[in-house]
């Protein structure tokens, strides 16, 4: 099972588009988690796997010393347990009428059999992240989720304001959805650099300091990916220094964290805009030869907006996708770097438009 991890996590782009769909239709956003999910995944391979039971289990079921147990379920720790659980959950959702996205196997929609002109083509949208779900829809969608709960008992259900995979999600009365990671960012610990060590700017870092730097970058990366595009560029440049980092880079990491905490209230607002009026707008840019070995940096931002943007009018926007990263090859000019950035932004824009079209009318 070499592809077990492919079916575990809802993609960030899919999650943002699903939230935009929920906000646009003014459905209530909800989340749930499923109890002991992996144990509910049936073994669908032909392997015979034995389990050595602990002493108390041997006593309870009166096993002889020469006897052992056979594993019949996709227990936690089994390498293909996530895939077995995904197959089980996917089958249950399809039996309830859901369709799986051809662009993300962890995104599902509940289509309508017949839609009157001007009405949505779907009852709701659902994203799955291992054993957690997030989605929203109408009364028919809510009934389907109830049926899913009857099949797989939920551990908890939340609506309106909750944390989903480390991201705080709050829905406002007008349907807008706000994403924030204030508590997450404020809980990140800085790198401990003694006062005397700070004077050694050009000194190579120790293995312990390297471990701390990697931990800081990983923590900030999760925030930058999900709700803090303002951190993306500086974080990308810091990541490039990991293999040759100095004490000065440790201090830059702490400064980046301090700025992240200083503006920890920064959030992403997904605004409620009529689905038929939504357009997508992309921006791209590049900084020529600003990285090591004459490499350049490219950035992209994709927004959902309304058709008013076509008339160059002020319009509501929802930031959906962003990145700032190295251009993988050395380019010869500023124009070449900007062309690479634009090309990547257009590819991503086409992907987003296609996925949005499928979600709203599969």
Short mmCIF file of C-alpha atoms in Angstrom, two decimals:
data_model
loop_
_atom_site.label_atom_id
_atom_site.label_comp_id
_atom_site.label_asym_id
_atom_site.label_seq_id
_atom_site.Cartn_x
_atom_site.Cartn_y
_atom_site.Cartn_z
CA UNK A 1 0.00 0.00 0.00
CA UNK A 2 2.42 2.70 -1.16
CA UNK A 3 -0.27 5.40 -1.44
CA UNK A 4 -1.87 5.19 2.00
CA UNK A 5 -1.20 8.85 2.86
CA UNK A 6 -2.89 10.15 -0.28
CA UNK A 7 -6.34 9.59 1.20
CA UNK A 8 -5.91 10.99 4.67
CA UNK A 9 -6.03 14.77 4.45
CA UNK A 10 -8.32 17.36 2.95
CA UNK A 11 -6.26 19.67 0.74
CA UNK A 12 -5.93 23.30 1.79
CA UNK A 13 -7.29 24.55 -1.54
CA UNK A 14 -10.28 22.22 -1.25
CA UNK A 15 -10.99 23.35 2.30
CA UNK A 16 -10.90 27.02 1.32
CA UNK A 17 -13.19 26.44 -1.68
CA UNK A 18 -15.59 24.41 0.46
CA UNK A 19 -15.74 27.21 3.03
CA UNK A 20 -16.34 29.74 0.25
CA UNK A 21 -19.19 27.57 -1.03
CA UNK A 22 -20.71 27.33 2.46
CA UNK A 23 -20.36 31.07 3.02
CA UNK A 24 -21.78 31.95 -0.41
CA UNK A 25 -24.89 29.84 0.16
CA UNK A 26 -25.12 31.10 3.76
CA UNK A 27 -25.21 27.59 5.12
CA UNK A 28 -24.04 26.99 8.67
CA UNK A 29 -20.49 25.64 8.87
CA UNK A 30 -20.19 22.52 11.06
CA UNK A 31 -17.53 20.04 12.09
CA UNK A 32 -17.49 16.60 13.69
CA UNK A 33 -15.10 13.81 14.57
CA UNK A 34 -15.74 10.08 14.45
CA UNK A 35 -15.02 7.82 17.43
CA UNK A 36 -12.36 5.09 17.05
CA UNK A 37 -12.38 5.60 13.29
CA UNK A 38 -9.55 3.24 12.35
CA UNK A 39 -11.22 0.31 14.13
CA UNK A 40 -14.24 0.81 11.87
CA UNK A 41 -12.21 0.26 8.72
CA UNK A 42 -12.65 -3.32 7.50
CA UNK A 43 -9.59 -5.30 6.44
CA UNK A 44 -9.82 -5.48 2.66
CA UNK A 45 -6.49 -7.07 1.87
CA UNK A 46 -5.63 -10.76 1.69
CA UNK A 47 -2.88 -10.70 4.31
CA UNK A 48 -3.14 -12.69 7.54
CA UNK A 49 -1.76 -10.58 10.39
CA UNK A 50 -1.17 -11.82 13.89
CA UNK A 51 -1.24 -9.70 17.04
CA UNK A 52 0.62 -10.61 20.22
CA UNK A 53 -1.91 -9.78 22.97
CA UNK A 54 -0.79 -8.31 26.31
CA UNK A 55 -0.92 -10.45 29.44
CA UNK A 56 -4.20 -9.01 30.71
CA UNK A 57 -5.93 -9.76 27.40
CA UNK A 58 -4.56 -13.30 27.37
CA UNK A 59 -6.02 -13.83 30.82
CA UNK A 60 -9.35 -12.24 29.90
CA UNK A 61 -9.97 -14.41 26.85
CA UNK A 62 -8.19 -17.46 28.32
CA UNK A 63 -5.52 -17.85 25.64
CA UNK A 64 -3.00 -20.68 25.84
CA UNK A 65 0.71 -19.81 25.72
CA UNK A 66 1.02 -21.10 22.15
CA UNK A 67 -2.04 -19.17 20.90
CA UNK A 68 -2.19 -15.68 19.43
CA UNK A 69 -4.78 -13.35 17.88
CA UNK A 70 -5.58 -12.41 14.29
CA UNK A 71 -6.03 -8.76 13.36
CA UNK A 72 -9.36 -8.35 11.56
CA UNK A 73 -9.71 -4.54 11.68
CA UNK A 74 -7.62 -1.60 10.50
CA UNK A 75 -6.17 -0.80 13.91
CA UNK A 76 -4.17 2.33 14.65
CA UNK A 77 -0.52 1.75 13.83
CA UNK A 78 -1.21 -0.50 10.86
CA UNK A 79 0.50 1.05 7.84
CA UNK A 80 -2.61 0.88 5.65
CA UNK A 81 -5.12 1.75 8.41
CA UNK A 82 -5.75 5.28 7.02
CA UNK A 83 -6.52 3.85 3.59
CA UNK A 84 -8.80 1.14 4.99
CA UNK A 85 -10.70 3.75 7.00
CA UNK A 86 -10.96 6.07 3.99
CA UNK A 87 -12.38 3.25 1.85
CA UNK A 88 -14.96 2.47 4.54
CA UNK A 89 -15.98 6.12 4.95
CA UNK A 90 -16.04 6.80 1.22
CA UNK A 91 -18.36 3.82 0.68
CA UNK A 92 -20.71 5.01 3.42
CA UNK A 93 -20.87 8.53 1.97
CA UNK A 94 -21.49 7.24 -1.55
CA UNK A 95 -24.32 5.07 -0.24
CA UNK A 96 -25.86 8.26 1.18
CA UNK A 97 -25.70 9.91 -2.25
CA UNK A 98 -22.46 11.87 -1.94
CA UNK A 99 -20.09 12.27 -4.87
CA UNK A 100 -16.32 12.28 -4.39
CA UNK A 101 -14.38 15.05 -6.09
CA UNK A 102 -12.16 13.91 -8.99
CA UNK A 103 -9.67 16.59 -7.90
CA UNK A 104 -9.47 15.76 -4.18
CA UNK A 105 -10.49 12.33 -2.84
CA UNK A 106 -11.30 13.88 0.58
CA UNK A 107 -13.90 16.35 -0.72
CA UNK A 108 -17.53 15.29 -1.22
CA UNK A 109 -20.72 17.03 -2.36
CA UNK A 110 -24.35 15.95 -2.05
CA UNK A 111 -25.95 16.70 -5.44
CA UNK A 112 -29.60 17.50 -6.06
CA UNK A 113 -31.64 15.23 -8.27
CA UNK A 114 -33.52 18.15 -9.81
CA UNK A 115 -32.67 21.83 -9.45
CA UNK A 116 -35.02 24.65 -10.34
CA UNK A 117 -33.51 27.60 -12.24
CA UNK A 118 -31.55 29.82 -9.88
CA UNK A 119 -31.29 27.18 -7.14
CA UNK A 120 -28.05 25.46 -6.05
CA UNK A 121 -27.14 22.21 -7.77
CA UNK A 122 -26.00 20.69 -4.48
CA UNK A 123 -27.44 20.19 -0.99
CA UNK A 124 -24.07 20.69 0.68
CA UNK A 125 -20.33 20.09 0.70
CA UNK A 126 -18.21 17.97 3.08
CA UNK A 127 -14.45 17.75 3.59
CA UNK A 128 -12.79 14.84 5.41
CA UNK A 129 -9.48 15.06 7.28
CA UNK A 130 -8.77 11.51 8.53
CA UNK A 131 -11.57 11.12 11.13
CA UNK A 132 -12.61 14.80 11.24
CA UNK A 133 -15.22 16.33 8.98
CA UNK A 134 -16.12 19.92 8.08
CA UNK A 135 -18.97 21.05 5.88
CA UNK A 136 -22.32 22.70 5.53
CA UNK A 137 -25.56 22.44 3.63
CA UNK A 138 -29.33 22.52 3.71
CA UNK A 139 -31.83 20.31 5.55
CA UNK A 140 -31.25 17.37 3.19
CA UNK A 141 -27.51 17.60 3.85
CA UNK A 142 -28.14 17.68 7.62
CA UNK A 143 -30.29 14.55 7.32
CA UNK A 144 -27.49 12.76 5.44
CA UNK A 145 -24.98 13.70 8.16
CA UNK A 146 -27.39 12.29 10.76
CA UNK A 147 -27.47 9.04 8.80
CA UNK A 148 -23.67 9.04 8.72
CA UNK A 149 -23.61 9.48 12.50
CA UNK A 150 -25.90 6.47 12.86
CA UNK A 151 -23.33 4.43 10.93
CA UNK A 152 -20.21 5.91 12.59
CA UNK A 153 -20.92 7.46 16.03
CA UNK A 154 -19.53 10.99 16.37
CA UNK A 155 -17.33 11.98 19.25
CA UNK A 156 -18.27 15.65 19.12
CA UNK A 157 -20.10 18.11 16.88
CA UNK A 158 -19.46 21.83 16.66
CA UNK A 159 -21.12 24.64 14.76
CA UNK A 160 -20.47 28.35 14.24
CA UNK A 161 -17.21 28.63 16.18
CA UNK A 162 -14.64 25.86 16.61
CA UNK A 163 -11.08 24.75 15.86
CA UNK A 164 -10.50 22.45 12.91
CA UNK A 165 -7.02 20.97 12.41
CA UNK A 166 -5.44 23.80 14.38
CA UNK A 167 -7.29 26.62 12.62
CA UNK A 168 -9.91 28.66 14.47
CA UNK A 169 -13.08 28.98 12.38
CA UNK A 170 -15.86 31.42 13.24
CA UNK A 171 -18.97 32.17 11.19
CA UNK A 172 -20.56 35.59 11.41
CA UNK A 173 -24.36 36.19 11.22
CA UNK A 174 -24.10 37.39 7.60
CA UNK A 175 -22.47 34.10 6.53
CA UNK A 176 -18.85 35.33 6.43
CA UNK A 177 -16.31 32.81 7.76
CA UNK A 178 -13.19 34.00 9.59
CA UNK A 179 -10.02 31.89 9.91
CA UNK A 180 -7.61 32.75 12.72
CA UNK A 181 -4.65 31.10 14.46
CA UNK A 182 -4.03 33.62 17.23
CA UNK A 183 -3.79 31.09 20.05
CA UNK A 184 -1.67 28.74 17.95
CA UNK A 185 0.86 31.45 17.06
CA UNK A 186 1.06 32.80 20.61
CA UNK A 187 1.84 29.31 21.92
CA UNK A 188 4.94 28.90 19.71
CA UNK A 189 8.11 29.08 21.81
CA UNK A 190 11.12 31.10 20.61
CA UNK A 191 14.61 29.64 20.28
CA UNK A 192 16.61 29.95 23.48
CA UNK A 193 19.76 31.95 22.63
CA UNK A 194 22.00 32.90 25.61
CA UNK A 195 23.14 36.52 25.74
CA UNK A 196 26.80 35.73 25.04
CA UNK A 197 25.82 33.47 22.15
CA UNK A 198 23.94 36.32 20.46
CA UNK A 199 27.23 38.16 19.94
CA UNK A 200 28.54 35.34 17.73
CA UNK A 201 26.49 36.31 14.66
CA UNK A 202 28.54 34.37 12.13
CA UNK A 203 29.04 31.21 14.19
CA UNK A 204 27.60 27.96 12.87
CA UNK A 205 24.71 26.66 14.91
CA UNK A 206 24.92 23.52 17.03
CA UNK A 207 22.83 20.35 16.42
CA UNK A 208 20.54 21.35 19.30
CA UNK A 209 20.07 24.85 17.86
CA UNK A 210 19.39 23.32 14.45
CA UNK A 211 16.65 21.17 15.95
CA UNK A 212 15.09 24.23 17.55
CA UNK A 213 15.29 26.17 14.28
CA UNK A 214 13.59 23.36 12.36
CA UNK A 215 10.86 23.21 15.00
CA UNK A 216 10.28 26.96 14.82
CA UNK A 217 10.14 26.93 11.00
CA UNK A 218 7.71 24.00 11.00
CA UNK A 219 5.41 25.71 13.49
CA UNK A 220 5.41 28.99 11.59
CA UNK A 221 4.95 27.15 8.30
CA UNK A 222 1.62 25.75 9.47
CA UNK A 223 0.41 29.26 10.31
CA UNK A 224 1.72 30.75 7.06
CA UNK A 225 0.02 28.03 5.02
CA UNK A 226 -3.39 28.28 6.66
CA UNK A 227 -4.01 31.85 7.77
CA UNK A 228 -0.90 34.05 7.70
CA UNK A 229 0.21 34.89 4.14
CA UNK A 230 2.10 37.87 5.60
CA UNK A 231 4.70 35.41 6.97
CA UNK A 232 5.21 33.43 3.77
CA UNK A 233 8.09 35.27 2.09
CA UNK A 234 10.29 35.79 5.16
CA UNK A 235 9.69 32.21 6.23
CA UNK A 236 10.64 30.88 2.79
CA UNK A 237 13.92 32.81 2.88
CA UNK A 238 14.65 31.52 6.39
CA UNK A 239 14.00 27.92 5.31
CA UNK A 240 16.75 28.25 2.71
CA UNK A 241 19.27 28.94 5.49
CA UNK A 242 18.68 25.73 7.45
CA UNK A 243 21.60 23.76 5.99
CA UNK A 244 24.09 26.59 6.58
CA UNK A 245 22.43 28.49 9.42
CA UNK A 246 24.32 30.82 11.75
CA UNK A 247 23.42 32.43 15.05
CA UNK A 248 22.20 35.44 13.08
CA UNK A 249 19.62 33.18 11.41
CA UNK A 250 18.41 31.99 14.81
CA UNK A 251 17.89 35.60 15.78
CA UNK A 252 16.05 36.26 12.50
CA UNK A 253 13.78 33.32 13.30
CA UNK A 254 12.97 34.75 16.71
CA UNK A 255 12.32 38.16 15.14
CA UNK A 256 9.91 36.57 12.65
CA UNK A 257 8.11 34.82 15.50
CA UNK A 258 7.92 38.08 17.48
CA UNK A 259 6.35 39.83 14.48
CA UNK A 260 3.93 36.93 14.01
CA UNK A 261 2.82 37.28 17.63
CA UNK A 262 2.69 41.07 17.39
CA UNK A 263 0.13 40.75 14.60
CA UNK A 264 -1.48 37.55 15.87
CA UNK A 265 -4.93 39.07 15.32
CA UNK A 266 -4.43 38.85 11.54
CA UNK A 267 -7.16 36.66 10.09
CA UNK A 268 -8.56 35.52 6.75
CA UNK A 269 -12.16 36.43 6.03
CA UNK A 270 -14.13 34.38 3.50
CA UNK A 271 -16.94 36.70 2.49
CA UNK A 272 -20.44 35.64 1.57
CA UNK A 273 -20.81 36.41 -2.14
CA UNK A 274 -23.53 35.14 -4.44
CA UNK A 275 -22.19 31.92 -6.09
CA UNK A 276 -23.26 32.89 -9.61
CA UNK A 277 -21.42 36.21 -9.33
CA UNK A 278 -18.11 34.82 -8.09
CA UNK A 279 -15.00 35.40 -10.17
CA UNK A 280 -11.39 34.55 -9.37
CA UNK A 281 -8.58 37.05 -9.42
CA UNK A 282 -4.88 36.23 -9.32
CA UNK A 283 -1.82 38.35 -8.57
CA UNK A 284 1.77 37.28 -9.09
CA UNK A 285 5.17 38.89 -8.77
CA UNK A 286 8.82 37.98 -8.45
CA UNK A 287 12.03 39.32 -6.93
CA UNK A 288 14.99 38.72 -9.24
CA UNK A 289 18.19 37.13 -7.83
CA UNK A 290 17.34 37.89 -4.19
CA UNK A 291 18.18 34.42 -2.85
CA UNK A 292 21.34 32.37 -2.54
CA UNK A 293 23.18 31.38 -5.75
CA UNK A 294 21.28 34.02 -7.75
CA UNK A 295 17.94 32.27 -7.34
CA UNK A 296 14.77 34.36 -7.48
CA UNK A 297 11.62 34.43 -5.34
CA UNK A 298 8.09 34.19 -6.72
CA UNK A 299 4.76 34.87 -5.04
CA UNK A 300 1.09 34.35 -5.85
CA UNK A 301 -2.25 35.36 -4.34
CA UNK A 302 -5.63 34.14 -5.59
CA UNK A 303 -8.84 35.79 -4.42
CA UNK A 304 -12.50 35.02 -4.87
CA UNK A 305 -14.35 38.19 -5.80
CA UNK A 306 -17.51 39.22 -7.66
CA UNK A 307 -18.31 40.17 -11.24
CA UNK A 308 -18.09 43.84 -10.24
CA UNK A 309 -14.35 43.46 -10.62
CA UNK A 310 -14.93 43.21 -14.38
CA UNK A 311 -16.18 46.80 -14.36
CA UNK A 312 -13.19 47.91 -12.25
CA UNK A 313 -15.48 48.61 -9.31
CA UNK A 314 -14.64 48.15 -5.65
CA UNK A 315 -15.52 44.55 -4.81
CA UNK A 316 -15.55 42.14 -1.88
CA UNK A 317 -12.71 39.59 -1.87
CA UNK A 318 -11.87 36.34 -0.11
CA UNK A 319 -8.17 35.33 0.00
CA UNK A 320 -8.16 31.63 -0.87
CA UNK A 321 -4.68 30.57 -2.02
CA UNK A 322 -1.23 32.08 -1.62
CA UNK A 323 2.44 31.12 -1.69
CA UNK A 324 5.91 32.60 -1.73
CA UNK A 325 8.76 30.33 -2.76
CA UNK A 326 11.93 29.90 -4.76
CA UNK A 327 11.89 29.67 -8.53
CA UNK A 328 13.44 26.26 -9.15
CA UNK A 329 15.87 27.41 -11.82
CA UNK A 330 18.17 30.38 -12.23
CA UNK A 331 16.59 32.92 -14.57
CA UNK A 332 18.37 35.54 -16.62
CA UNK A 333 16.33 38.67 -15.93
CA UNK A 334 13.60 40.35 -13.93
CA UNK A 335 11.18 39.78 -16.83
CA UNK A 336 12.00 36.07 -16.88
CA UNK A 337 11.38 35.71 -13.13
CA UNK A 338 8.06 37.55 -13.40
CA UNK A 339 7.07 35.33 -16.34
CA UNK A 340 7.74 32.21 -14.27
CA UNK A 341 5.66 33.61 -11.43
CA UNK A 342 2.81 34.51 -13.79
CA UNK A 343 2.86 31.10 -15.45
CA UNK A 344 2.58 29.32 -12.10
CA UNK A 345 -0.20 31.65 -10.97
CA UNK A 346 -2.22 30.99 -14.14
CA UNK A 347 -1.86 27.22 -13.72
CA UNK A 348 -3.07 27.46 -10.14
CA UNK A 349 -5.90 29.80 -11.15
CA UNK A 350 -7.11 27.31 -13.76
CA UNK A 351 -7.07 24.54 -11.15
CA UNK A 352 -9.06 26.63 -8.67
CA UNK A 353 -11.67 27.62 -11.28
CA UNK A 354 -12.11 24.01 -12.37
CA UNK A 355 -12.51 22.75 -8.82
CA UNK A 356 -14.96 25.53 -7.93
CA UNK A 357 -17.05 24.69 -11.00
CA UNK A 358 -17.21 21.01 -10.02
CA UNK A 359 -18.15 21.75 -6.39
CA UNK A 360 -21.08 23.93 -7.42
CA UNK A 361 -22.30 21.70 -10.26
CA UNK A 362 -20.76 18.20 -10.20
#
